[in-house]
Amino acid sequence: MGLREEPKGPVRMADLKARPSRGYSLIDTLPNYLVDEPVGNSLRKALAAAVETLEPYAEYATLANAEFAGRYALNFLSRENWLEQENGNLRYQSPPDEAAHFAALQSKGKLSADRGNMEARISMAVEGGTYATADTARDAVAYAEGSIPDDSDTDVLKSRATRLITTALLVARDGDDALLAVNEAWVREVIRIALEEKSERGGGSSDMLRYNRPAIAILALIYLWARLRKTADRDELVALATRQDWAAVPAVSAAVPRILEIEPRLFKAMMRAGFSGMMWRWRNYEPGDEALQAAFEAERAALTKTAVTAELAWLDGGAEPNWPAWPKEQPSLRRASRIRVPGSVKSEEFDADDPPEISIDASPEILHIDHQAAARWLAIIQSAPAGAISWRQEIVSDYADWTGRMNGLGYAADVEISHEPSDWNLHFYALHAERLLDGDDEAFAADLPFVTDLPDGSFANVAQTVQHAADVLYFNDSTSAPERPVALREKLVTRLTTLDRWRSDCDPDKARIDMESGGVIGKMLFNTYAPFTETPSYLVPNVFDRIDPFLPIIHPMLAGGPTVFVARCTMNMLLVAPRSRHLGFLLDAVEAWFDRTTSSELWIAAGVGGRVMQWFEACIVEDPGLLEPWHPARPQIDQVLGRLVAVGVAEAHDLERRVTAAAEAQAVAPVRRKPS
């Protein structure tokens, strides 16, 4: 720890800094001792003796190294190394060995800079962009000099191996035909070596392409296939999709537009093959468990091999395989409760007389799905160009039961799920939202329980994804009809109002909101809940006018739940683009909140009163008639303004005065002159 204040003493830091010697470097004082005089001679003698004790300096030594610095200072003190110039001044000239050393350092510095620049270009080109050019590929190959990855790397990131594998990618993706033709064999050898490595599964750099060497190698192979169209490359790509480190996922994600352009079925085949190997086995590490694990891994390898064979047969013109069936694993529960009327999960699957177990079956035979890895494949579907993947709803059809079961479908509303498949839910339910909007009435009724019949906690999380995805689809498409989006929000709002945390919120004066209900309440009111910052509305002004059909649906929310949070979200929504036609909705909202509380916590501290007045001011610009005494909502407006004034909203008093002034101006009718 440093001292807060300098200790008192006879010598202070300021005294030391004031000394003339502090303004000079020692090397700068040496020319003062060049002449043949006692002090200079003593300095040279002492320095020479000290240098004799030092080892010879290394080829990379600089003035920061004592071995070189001492000899340089000794040369600097020698008069014979100083040349007299025409103006009478002296100039130091290094002796030949010292000059050669400085020249070598300068050359190495330039070489090091050139190497650094080249390696930076290669690294920045891996994900495309400005540096991903044929010139970069050509320069990278020249820099590689035919080297291949080996075990010579000493750094954790294995920079040399990563650079060589990236160079192979650049040749396959960005290089011209001549460069690829000359270096194809080298590229394939580098890919082969890279694929022998296993990336860290489920964490670290596995989601990043730049330092995931197996993923870079797979990406290079994708571009080899794209350019050369070799069936063997295609077949290997399908097999690589089943790797247990899931290195194929970031590679496919980076190249999916190119794959869909050439052969869309390849992406589907790779994803389906990958889904066949998503199983993992719970291990207890007791005696005999190793044999069980080995048997499981052998069985899984056989399953994935069969799946790959079926996918390749399909690509060659055979029958299309089904999506792999996943084990019927059960969710892990934080607390037990009896089963309620289930959706697609039949009550016969459980003992109706006993509560379900607290956690999943821990027997050695139990199998699970790596839902995080599966979610990465779903993320690729969502990132693909609109309309490029026509089979996306197959995922919803084939994995709705598994998803519902893992989120507690069929359990009581108060059951809490532990370790829910959050990443999978985020992408799966976005696809499910498409299904809810696009299906007919019968399909809508059948698919909705996969959301509304979940336990409260799961519903609160899932509904946010479904509602946001539905809003994106509706608001971003000006031609879409509002009927189904309105029906969906109505069902979700109805389910929301049954949540225990909505119904039990009995203190409307408090601004607190919990993480679970804050997200879903905010989403129903077109907000994205931000626990540590201001919760914003995700609507933008140029789409806001499509909101009108939803206002009657969210109207019942105004008088319930956590009042402060509901009010703030409502005002966030209305202030996106204030419209005077929403006056009735606003007045109803304010009156509902006043019926709940007159506390300053809502109207002053939370800023709701000021935001109401902000809305009024914006709408008066649009419709000045809001100030006029003849306005049909005049009594209700005046009542709201009076109540706002009563709780201390200063802006309401200012507007009230403007309304009075407008009324007085109307009362003084102008005197008209009779025509002469």
XYZ file of C-alpha atoms in Angstrom:
676
model
C 0.000 0.000 0.000
C 1.254 3.491 -0.812
C 1.540 6.296 1.706
C -1.218 8.876 1.653
C 1.170 11.649 2.721
C 4.971 12.001 2.545
C 6.554 11.530 5.994
C 8.188 14.582 7.476
C 12.011 14.651 7.450
C 15.096 16.782 6.757
C 14.967 15.861 3.030
C 11.699 15.955 1.089
C 10.832 14.743 -2.406
C 10.621 18.347 -3.555
C 14.226 18.906 -2.362
C 15.463 15.971 -4.419
C 13.575 17.068 -7.527
C 15.054 20.551 -7.220
C 18.641 19.285 -7.493
C 20.279 20.077 -10.880
C 21.409 16.467 -11.247
C 17.772 15.354 -11.510
C 17.510 17.156 -14.846
C 20.263 15.142 -16.547
C 20.817 11.599 -17.725
C 24.115 10.087 -16.596
C 25.045 9.293 -20.190
C 24.644 12.971 -21.042
C 27.278 13.952 -18.447
C 30.016 11.673 -19.806
C 31.301 14.118 -22.480
C 32.340 16.396 -19.618
C 35.075 13.901 -18.721
C 36.688 13.300 -22.124
C 39.866 15.293 -21.425
C 42.967 13.866 -19.765
C 42.444 14.984 -16.182
C 42.309 13.194 -12.773
C 38.519 12.922 -12.425
C 37.950 11.673 -15.981
C 40.851 9.227 -15.731
C 39.520 7.851 -12.434
C 36.047 7.418 -13.991
C 37.452 5.547 -17.013
C 39.575 3.307 -14.797
C 36.689 2.427 -12.492
C 34.272 1.825 -15.366
C 36.798 -0.376 -17.214
C 37.278 -2.469 -14.091
C 33.525 -2.899 -13.735
C 33.109 -3.878 -17.386
C 35.770 -6.561 -17.007
C 33.481 -8.354 -14.546
C 30.606 -8.543 -17.037
C 29.799 -11.323 -19.491
C 29.953 -10.495 -23.229
C 26.718 -8.899 -24.387
C 24.231 -10.955 -26.374
C 23.241 -10.228 -29.963
C 19.877 -8.887 -28.811
C 21.316 -6.700 -26.008
C 20.284 -3.037 -25.853
C 21.255 -0.147 -23.597
C 18.829 -1.603 -21.075
C 21.307 -4.492 -20.587
C 24.276 -3.790 -18.293
C 26.691 -5.819 -20.450
C 26.159 -3.584 -23.451
C 25.467 -0.323 -21.606
C 28.768 -0.535 -19.686
C 30.846 -1.069 -22.821
C 28.950 1.669 -24.637
C 29.677 4.120 -21.778
C 33.341 3.167 -21.823
C 33.515 3.835 -25.577
C 31.650 7.066 -24.986
C 34.402 8.195 -22.561
C 37.140 7.533 -25.083
C 38.315 10.698 -26.901
C 39.374 8.748 -29.964
C 35.718 7.911 -30.695
C 34.799 11.586 -31.016
C 35.246 13.322 -34.394
C 35.711 17.068 -34.712
C 33.243 18.710 -37.102
C 33.740 21.810 -39.264
C 31.988 24.019 -36.730
C 34.388 22.902 -34.027
C 31.875 20.684 -32.189
C 32.516 17.017 -31.435
C 30.376 14.104 -32.693
C 30.427 10.609 -31.231
C 31.118 7.760 -33.667
C 30.716 4.185 -32.483
C 33.659 1.853 -33.036
C 33.088 -0.784 -35.754
C 31.847 -3.601 -33.457
C 29.440 -1.306 -31.643
C 28.181 0.232 -34.895
C 27.587 -3.243 -36.327
C 25.612 -4.205 -33.223
C 23.393 -1.120 -33.500
C 22.813 -1.851 -37.221
C 21.821 -5.448 -36.406
C 19.385 -4.273 -33.739
C 17.801 -1.841 -36.182
C 17.455 -4.540 -38.833
C 15.913 -6.965 -36.350
C 13.517 -4.265 -35.165
C 12.285 -3.699 -38.710
C 11.991 -7.437 -39.284
C 10.073 -7.803 -36.029
C 7.725 -4.994 -37.067
C 7.184 -6.611 -40.471
C 6.456 -9.958 -38.808
C 4.038 -8.306 -36.396
C 2.209 -6.548 -39.211
C 1.902 -9.747 -41.247
C 0.628 -11.787 -38.311
C -1.878 -9.060 -37.465
C -3.187 -9.080 -41.041
C -3.644 -12.847 -40.905
C -5.416 -12.712 -37.548
C -7.782 -9.935 -38.600
C -8.643 -11.707 -41.855
C -9.939 -14.890 -40.224
C -13.508 -13.592 -39.860
C -13.548 -11.735 -43.181
C -13.605 -8.004 -43.685
C -11.095 -5.554 -45.127
C -8.055 -7.785 -44.680
C -9.643 -10.898 -46.198
C -8.197 -10.446 -49.689
C -6.279 -12.455 -52.248
C -3.193 -10.360 -51.487
C -3.366 -11.246 -47.795
C -3.715 -14.934 -48.680
C -0.701 -14.739 -51.007
C 1.442 -12.905 -48.471
C 0.384 -15.293 -45.696
C 1.430 -18.324 -47.742
C 4.823 -16.766 -48.463
C 5.244 -15.982 -44.778
C 4.339 -19.572 -43.808
C 7.180 -20.925 -46.027
C 5.556 -24.354 -46.171
C 5.596 -24.886 -42.390
C 2.952 -27.044 -40.745
C 1.532 -26.945 -37.192
C 3.551 -28.895 -34.627
C 4.264 -28.903 -30.906
C 6.776 -26.051 -31.023
C 4.357 -23.446 -29.632
C 5.129 -22.369 -26.080
C 2.246 -19.904 -25.570
C -1.231 -20.889 -24.399
C -2.914 -19.638 -27.582
C -0.528 -21.656 -29.784
C -0.024 -18.606 -31.953
C 2.160 -20.238 -34.592
C -0.188 -23.184 -35.158
C -3.190 -20.842 -35.189
C -1.503 -18.611 -37.768
C -0.705 -21.549 -40.068
C -4.246 -22.955 -39.851
C -5.654 -19.502 -40.507
C -3.372 -19.196 -43.529
C -4.834 -22.439 -44.887
C -8.306 -20.900 -44.471
C -7.263 -17.729 -46.300
C -5.938 -19.727 -49.229
C -9.131 -21.808 -49.436
C -11.470 -18.864 -49.025
C -9.712 -15.773 -50.399
C -6.873 -17.011 -52.557
C -7.136 -16.949 -56.330
C -7.404 -20.189 -58.287
C -3.684 -20.281 -59.070
C -2.714 -19.895 -55.414
C -5.135 -22.645 -54.363
C -3.938 -24.986 -57.094
C -0.306 -24.646 -56.012
C -1.008 -24.933 -52.285
C -3.984 -27.320 -52.091
C -1.926 -30.233 -50.791
C -0.375 -28.050 -48.082
C -3.813 -26.688 -47.107
C -5.227 -30.200 -46.755
C -2.276 -31.338 -44.640
C -2.690 -28.366 -42.303
C -6.442 -29.117 -42.014
C -5.695 -32.760 -41.218
C -3.295 -31.832 -38.433
C -5.646 -29.208 -36.998
C -8.544 -31.652 -36.835
C -6.512 -33.967 -34.613
C -6.861 -31.381 -31.838
C -9.955 -31.153 -29.662
C -11.193 -27.684 -28.731
C -12.498 -26.945 -25.256
C -16.091 -28.127 -25.191
C -18.755 -25.769 -23.940
C -16.562 -22.876 -22.911
C -13.454 -20.836 -23.423
C -12.668 -20.263 -27.060
C -15.090 -22.863 -28.411
C -17.620 -20.205 -29.450
C -14.945 -17.976 -30.977
C -13.574 -18.686 -34.383
C -10.287 -16.799 -34.163
C -8.545 -19.110 -31.660
C -10.527 -22.285 -32.260
C -8.109 -24.178 -34.495
C -10.375 -27.163 -35.284
C -13.188 -24.749 -36.178
C -10.887 -22.765 -38.485
C -9.836 -26.020 -40.134
C -13.470 -27.048 -40.693
C -14.201 -23.617 -42.127
C -11.249 -24.030 -44.503
C -12.656 -27.405 -45.571
C -16.068 -25.825 -46.187
C -14.485 -23.377 -48.619
C -12.458 -26.129 -50.279
C -15.740 -27.958 -50.885
C -17.430 -24.763 -52.063
C -14.714 -24.112 -54.638
C -13.753 -27.612 -55.735
C -17.105 -29.420 -55.142
C -15.440 -32.670 -54.135
C -17.845 -35.253 -52.720
C -15.224 -36.471 -50.260
C -15.035 -32.991 -48.709
C -18.820 -32.849 -48.427
C -18.933 -36.243 -46.752
C -16.228 -35.306 -44.273
C -18.084 -32.121 -43.337
C -21.198 -34.104 -42.399
C -19.086 -36.420 -40.243
C -17.291 -33.492 -38.604
C -20.652 -32.093 -37.476
C -20.801 -34.915 -34.917
C -17.527 -33.999 -33.165
C -18.107 -33.830 -29.436
C -16.258 -30.511 -29.112
C -18.821 -29.044 -31.568
C -16.079 -27.264 -33.506
C -18.261 -27.446 -36.615
C -20.784 -24.979 -35.189
C -18.724 -21.748 -35.338
C -17.361 -22.858 -38.701
C -20.813 -23.426 -40.194
C -22.055 -20.201 -38.613
C -19.344 -18.264 -40.446
C -20.028 -19.942 -43.790
C -23.773 -20.636 -43.767
C -24.628 -18.043 -46.473
C -22.132 -19.722 -48.820
C -23.424 -23.209 -47.961
C -27.036 -22.189 -48.568
C -26.049 -20.625 -51.864
C -24.415 -23.797 -53.188
C -26.209 -26.710 -51.528
C -28.795 -25.813 -48.846
C -29.312 -29.449 -47.928
C -25.736 -29.719 -46.641
C -26.480 -27.416 -43.717
C -29.554 -29.429 -42.798
C -27.615 -32.691 -43.079
C -24.815 -31.379 -40.864
C -27.215 -30.030 -38.245
C -29.278 -33.208 -38.155
C -26.126 -35.326 -37.886
C -24.943 -33.097 -35.072
C -28.242 -33.552 -33.245
C -27.712 -37.322 -33.356
C -24.673 -36.984 -31.088
C -26.045 -34.548 -28.508
C -26.433 -37.177 -25.805
C -24.216 -37.323 -22.751
C -24.294 -39.682 -19.807
C -24.361 -38.826 -16.143
C -21.313 -40.389 -14.463
C -20.876 -41.398 -10.827
C -17.193 -42.451 -11.120
C -17.805 -45.486 -8.941
C -16.171 -48.872 -9.653
C -17.477 -50.210 -12.928
C -18.522 -46.797 -14.209
C -15.649 -46.650 -16.695
C -16.954 -49.716 -18.490
C -20.469 -48.274 -18.619
C -19.124 -45.007 -19.984
C -17.080 -46.777 -22.625
C -20.139 -48.779 -23.683
C -22.198 -45.593 -23.890
C -19.588 -43.800 -25.985
C -19.348 -46.776 -28.338
C -23.122 -46.835 -28.732
C -23.232 -43.095 -29.359
C -20.470 -43.386 -31.955
C -22.446 -46.109 -33.718
C -25.579 -43.947 -33.682
C -23.791 -40.945 -35.137
C -22.115 -43.115 -37.766
C -25.514 -44.460 -38.811
C -26.901 -40.920 -38.895
C -24.030 -39.682 -41.054
C -24.518 -42.573 -43.475
C -28.233 -41.764 -43.764
C -27.525 -38.071 -44.384
C -24.993 -38.833 -47.101
C -27.462 -41.202 -48.769
C -30.043 -38.385 -48.735
C -27.576 -35.940 -50.269
C -26.954 -38.521 -52.983
C -30.652 -38.763 -53.822
C -32.002 -41.215 -51.230
C -34.797 -40.852 -48.691
C -34.558 -38.015 -46.200
C -33.897 -39.136 -42.597
C -36.009 -38.058 -39.652
C -34.704 -35.711 -36.999
C -33.040 -37.743 -34.228
C -35.175 -38.639 -31.235
C -33.796 -37.415 -27.912
C -33.975 -39.252 -24.576
C -37.058 -38.609 -22.458
C -35.135 -36.985 -19.647
C -36.987 -35.221 -16.872
C -36.362 -31.688 -15.583
C -34.532 -31.009 -12.365
C -36.873 -29.406 -9.845
C -35.977 -27.000 -7.054
C -39.140 -27.941 -5.200
C -41.655 -30.732 -5.610
C -45.326 -30.298 -6.309
C -48.177 -32.357 -7.609
C -48.827 -32.556 -11.299
C -51.516 -30.391 -12.783
C -53.351 -31.097 -16.028
C -50.499 -31.542 -18.492
C -50.096 -30.413 -22.074
C -48.298 -32.880 -24.316
C -46.755 -34.625 -21.287
C -49.293 -37.252 -20.215
C -50.124 -37.570 -16.538
C -49.744 -41.352 -16.862
C -46.006 -40.814 -17.167
C -45.934 -39.807 -13.488
C -47.301 -41.236 -10.270
C -50.444 -39.196 -9.649
C -50.388 -40.023 -5.931
C -46.823 -38.960 -5.203
C -45.018 -35.690 -5.899
C -42.290 -35.840 -8.508
C -38.702 -36.261 -7.361
C -36.641 -33.255 -6.352
C -34.055 -33.886 -9.085
C -33.519 -36.034 -12.135
C -32.920 -39.732 -11.822
C -29.266 -40.163 -10.897
C -28.949 -43.742 -12.112
C -25.954 -44.559 -14.323
C -28.231 -45.255 -17.288
C -29.717 -41.763 -17.411
C -28.980 -39.810 -20.566
C -29.094 -36.087 -21.141
C -28.951 -33.716 -24.095
C -26.271 -31.094 -24.522
C -28.867 -28.372 -25.071
C -26.252 -25.609 -25.123
C -24.570 -27.175 -28.143
C -27.939 -27.722 -29.808
C -28.808 -24.076 -29.164
C -25.774 -22.988 -31.186
C -27.182 -24.767 -34.212
C -30.526 -23.019 -33.701
C -28.716 -19.692 -33.519
C -27.374 -20.336 -37.025
C -30.927 -20.825 -38.303
C -31.991 -17.487 -36.851
C -28.954 -15.681 -38.254
C -29.492 -17.018 -41.767
C -31.017 -14.726 -44.410
C -34.803 -14.387 -44.203
C -36.569 -17.147 -46.110
C -33.358 -19.101 -46.714
C -34.337 -22.035 -44.472
C -37.799 -23.326 -45.266
C -37.615 -26.268 -42.865
C -37.127 -24.280 -39.648
C -40.545 -25.306 -38.277
C -39.502 -28.955 -38.423
C -37.387 -28.198 -35.360
C -40.434 -26.965 -33.468
C -42.525 -29.975 -34.475
C -39.901 -32.572 -33.574
C -38.578 -31.066 -30.350
C -41.627 -29.354 -28.839
C -42.323 -32.257 -26.479
C -38.716 -32.433 -25.253
C -38.604 -28.655 -24.794
C -41.920 -28.523 -22.970
C -40.933 -31.381 -20.674
C -37.583 -29.789 -19.773
C -39.371 -26.534 -18.931
C -41.855 -28.247 -16.612
C -44.865 -28.726 -18.881
C -47.294 -30.876 -16.957
C -46.160 -29.732 -13.514
C -47.989 -27.413 -11.127
C -47.699 -23.669 -11.526
C -45.527 -23.235 -8.425
C -42.870 -25.754 -9.453
C -39.435 -24.221 -10.039
C -37.142 -25.719 -12.658
C -33.435 -25.957 -11.916
C -30.967 -25.879 -14.808
C -33.588 -25.091 -17.429
C -32.289 -25.129 -21.041
C -32.045 -21.327 -21.245
C -29.897 -21.067 -24.383
C -32.072 -23.558 -26.226
C -35.238 -21.781 -25.065
C -33.997 -18.452 -26.390
C -33.816 -19.748 -29.955
C -36.436 -22.499 -29.919
C -39.242 -20.269 -28.658
C -38.368 -17.581 -31.187
C -39.106 -20.214 -33.839
C -42.191 -21.245 -31.855
C -43.429 -17.641 -32.071
C -43.309 -17.867 -35.865
C -45.433 -20.992 -35.647
C -47.962 -19.295 -33.378
C -48.361 -16.373 -35.769
C -48.415 -18.338 -39.019
C -50.565 -21.358 -38.096
C -54.316 -21.650 -38.465
C -56.657 -21.342 -35.481
C -56.510 -25.056 -34.711
C -52.703 -25.081 -34.739
C -52.608 -21.924 -32.616
C -54.813 -23.539 -29.992
C -52.639 -26.672 -29.996
C -49.287 -24.846 -29.830
C -50.130 -22.156 -27.265
C -50.153 -24.496 -24.208
C -46.443 -25.145 -24.761
C -46.076 -21.602 -23.413
C -49.106 -20.828 -21.258
C -49.257 -24.198 -19.475
C -45.685 -24.017 -18.176
C -45.072 -23.405 -14.461
C -44.966 -19.757 -13.467
C -41.184 -19.388 -13.514
C -40.747 -21.117 -16.852
C -43.665 -19.199 -18.355
C -42.198 -15.882 -17.202
C -38.937 -16.653 -18.989
C -40.331 -18.288 -22.121
C -43.088 -15.722 -22.682
C -40.507 -12.964 -22.985
C -38.839 -14.735 -25.897
C -42.119 -15.589 -27.606
C -43.569 -12.100 -27.227
C -40.454 -10.267 -28.374
C -40.067 -12.515 -31.426
C -43.740 -12.014 -32.295
C -43.380 -8.235 -31.959
C -40.355 -8.218 -34.252
C -42.287 -10.155 -36.885
C -45.389 -7.940 -36.627
C -43.916 -4.469 -36.277
C -41.228 -4.962 -38.913
C -43.727 -6.111 -41.539
C -46.159 -3.354 -42.404
C -48.304 -5.809 -44.393
C -48.926 -8.256 -41.540
C -52.410 -8.365 -40.072
C -52.791 -7.635 -36.344
C -55.393 -10.260 -35.457
C -53.074 -13.155 -34.537
C -50.405 -11.024 -32.764
C -53.214 -9.421 -30.755
C -54.667 -12.830 -29.883
C -51.241 -14.064 -28.781
C -50.591 -11.083 -26.533
C -54.062 -11.393 -25.052
C -53.407 -15.019 -24.081
C -50.020 -14.170 -22.599
C -51.377 -11.186 -20.643
C -54.177 -13.358 -19.285
C -51.634 -15.963 -18.146
C -49.428 -13.223 -16.689
C -52.218 -11.965 -14.452
C -52.446 -15.426 -12.851
C -48.820 -15.330 -11.684
C -48.544 -15.437 -7.917
C -46.161 -12.477 -7.923
C -48.626 -10.411 -9.944
C -51.588 -11.196 -7.697
C -49.704 -10.945 -4.400
C -48.129 -7.551 -5.045
C -50.055 -5.721 -2.323
C -47.828 -2.676 -1.819
C -48.328 -0.386 -4.845
C -46.180 2.359 -3.284
C -42.930 0.428 -3.653
C -40.782 0.561 -6.751
C -39.243 -2.857 -6.240
C -39.589 -5.513 -8.921
C -38.137 -9.008 -8.983
C -36.092 -10.442 -11.835
C -38.627 -13.152 -12.707
C -41.750 -11.037 -13.109
C -40.005 -7.826 -14.225
C -39.001 -9.345 -17.541
C -42.381 -10.696 -18.572
C -44.368 -7.685 -17.294
C -42.050 -5.334 -19.133
C -42.312 -7.370 -22.335
C -46.110 -7.362 -22.317
C -45.855 -3.552 -22.097
C -43.327 -3.397 -24.950
C -40.333 -2.872 -22.640
C -37.086 -4.734 -22.072
C -36.483 -5.077 -18.350
C -33.040 -3.813 -17.285
C -32.456 -4.512 -13.570
C -29.445 -2.211 -13.194
C -30.314 0.583 -15.629
C -33.410 2.359 -16.912
C -35.895 -0.074 -18.468
C -36.500 1.101 -22.059
C -39.211 0.437 -24.614
C -37.960 -1.539 -27.586
C -40.415 0.106 -29.988
C -39.183 2.850 -32.315
C -41.170 5.824 -33.625
C -41.444 4.682 -37.241
C -43.393 1.518 -36.247
C -45.224 2.882 -33.207
C -48.477 3.642 -35.040
C -49.092 -0.106 -35.369
C -49.571 -0.373 -31.602
C -53.242 0.659 -31.471
C -54.812 -2.838 -31.658
C -52.806 -3.886 -28.583
C -53.898 -1.113 -26.231
C -57.227 -2.768 -25.270
C -55.282 -5.969 -24.548
C -52.850 -4.400 -22.089
C -55.518 -2.121 -20.564
C -56.364 -4.666 -17.814
C -52.736 -4.556 -16.654
C -52.966 -0.884 -15.695
C -54.789 -1.473 -12.424
C -52.827 -4.489 -11.209
C -49.427 -5.859 -10.397
C -46.456 -3.768 -9.232
C -47.949 -0.321 -9.886
C -44.733 1.701 -10.040
C -43.123 -0.659 -12.552
C -46.302 -0.975 -14.646
C -46.673 2.808 -14.749
C -43.073 3.415 -15.774
C -43.245 0.790 -18.532
C -46.554 2.185 -19.780
C -45.156 5.711 -19.998
C -41.986 4.412 -21.693
C -44.244 2.888 -24.330
C -46.479 5.929 -24.843
C -43.539 8.333 -25.043
C -41.947 6.485 -27.950
C -44.176 8.587 -30.199
C -46.896 10.507 -28.282
C -50.225 10.489 -30.120
C -53.273 12.487 -29.036
C -55.557 9.676 -30.161
C -54.225 7.669 -27.186
C -55.589 10.268 -24.737
C -58.340 7.988 -23.471
C -55.845 5.197 -22.745
C -53.537 7.589 -20.891
C -56.340 9.087 -18.788
C -57.595 5.626 -17.862
C -54.037 4.644 -16.886
C -53.501 7.683 -14.669
C -56.839 7.230 -12.935
C -56.113 3.525 -12.381
C -52.775 4.378 -10.789
C -54.328 7.058 -8.593
C -56.880 4.520 -7.454
C -53.941 2.350 -6.383
C -51.819 5.014 -4.682
C -51.225 8.729 -4.247
C -47.730 8.108 -2.919
C -44.887 10.383 -3.998
C -42.885 7.192 -4.601
C -44.862 6.749 -7.818
C -45.670 10.269 -8.917
C -42.497 12.115 -7.901
C -39.615 9.736 -7.082
C -40.327 7.368 -9.992
C -41.018 10.348 -12.243
C -44.358 9.047 -13.504
C -46.113 12.387 -12.926
C -43.481 14.254 -14.893
C -43.642 11.727 -17.700
C -47.414 12.049 -17.932
C -46.959 15.788 -18.329
C -44.222 15.200 -20.911
C -46.743 13.187 -22.923
C -49.339 15.975 -22.637
C -46.869 18.625 -23.818
C -45.903 16.559 -26.867
C -49.532 15.851 -27.777
C -50.577 19.507 -27.416
C -48.094 20.282 -30.213
C -49.860 17.671 -32.339
C -53.373 18.673 -31.214
C -53.671 22.156 -29.617
C -57.347 21.430 -29.061
C -56.372 19.539 -25.898
C -56.243 22.965 -24.209
C -59.638 24.113 -25.413
C -62.734 24.097 -23.167
C -64.822 22.373 -25.817
C -62.608 19.277 -25.916
C -64.833 16.213 -25.268
C -62.412 14.862 -22.623
C -62.152 18.213 -20.828
C -63.703 17.036 -17.514
C -61.472 13.958 -17.318
C -58.355 15.941 -18.321
C -59.077 18.568 -15.682
C -59.644 15.905 -13.050
C -56.308 14.239 -13.848
C -54.461 17.558 -13.815
C -56.016 18.444 -10.474
C -54.942 15.162 -8.912
C -51.410 15.578 -10.284
C -51.230 19.082 -8.835
C -52.440 17.737 -5.498
C -49.550 15.242 -5.266
C -46.977 17.902 -6.131
C -46.339 17.553 -9.878
C -45.314 21.121 -10.708
C -45.662 20.666 -14.471
C -49.350 19.840 -13.987
C -49.920 23.225 -12.358
C -48.301 24.985 -15.319
C -50.522 23.112 -17.785
C -53.580 23.789 -15.652
C -52.867 27.529 -15.937
C -52.602 27.237 -19.722
C -55.970 25.455 -19.838
C -57.507 28.248 -17.734
C -55.998 30.882 -20.007
C -57.446 29.156 -23.065
C -60.893 29.054 -21.435
C -60.728 32.746 -20.520
C -59.696 33.652 -24.053
C -62.750 31.792 -25.365
C -65.017 33.618 -22.890
C -64.023 37.080 -24.213
C -65.730 37.134 -27.609
C -64.498 39.761 -30.081
C -66.865 42.720 -30.834
C -67.783 42.779 -34.507
C -68.486 46.124 -36.223
C -71.646 46.572 -38.218
C -71.052 47.016 -41.928
C -71.317 50.693 -43.012
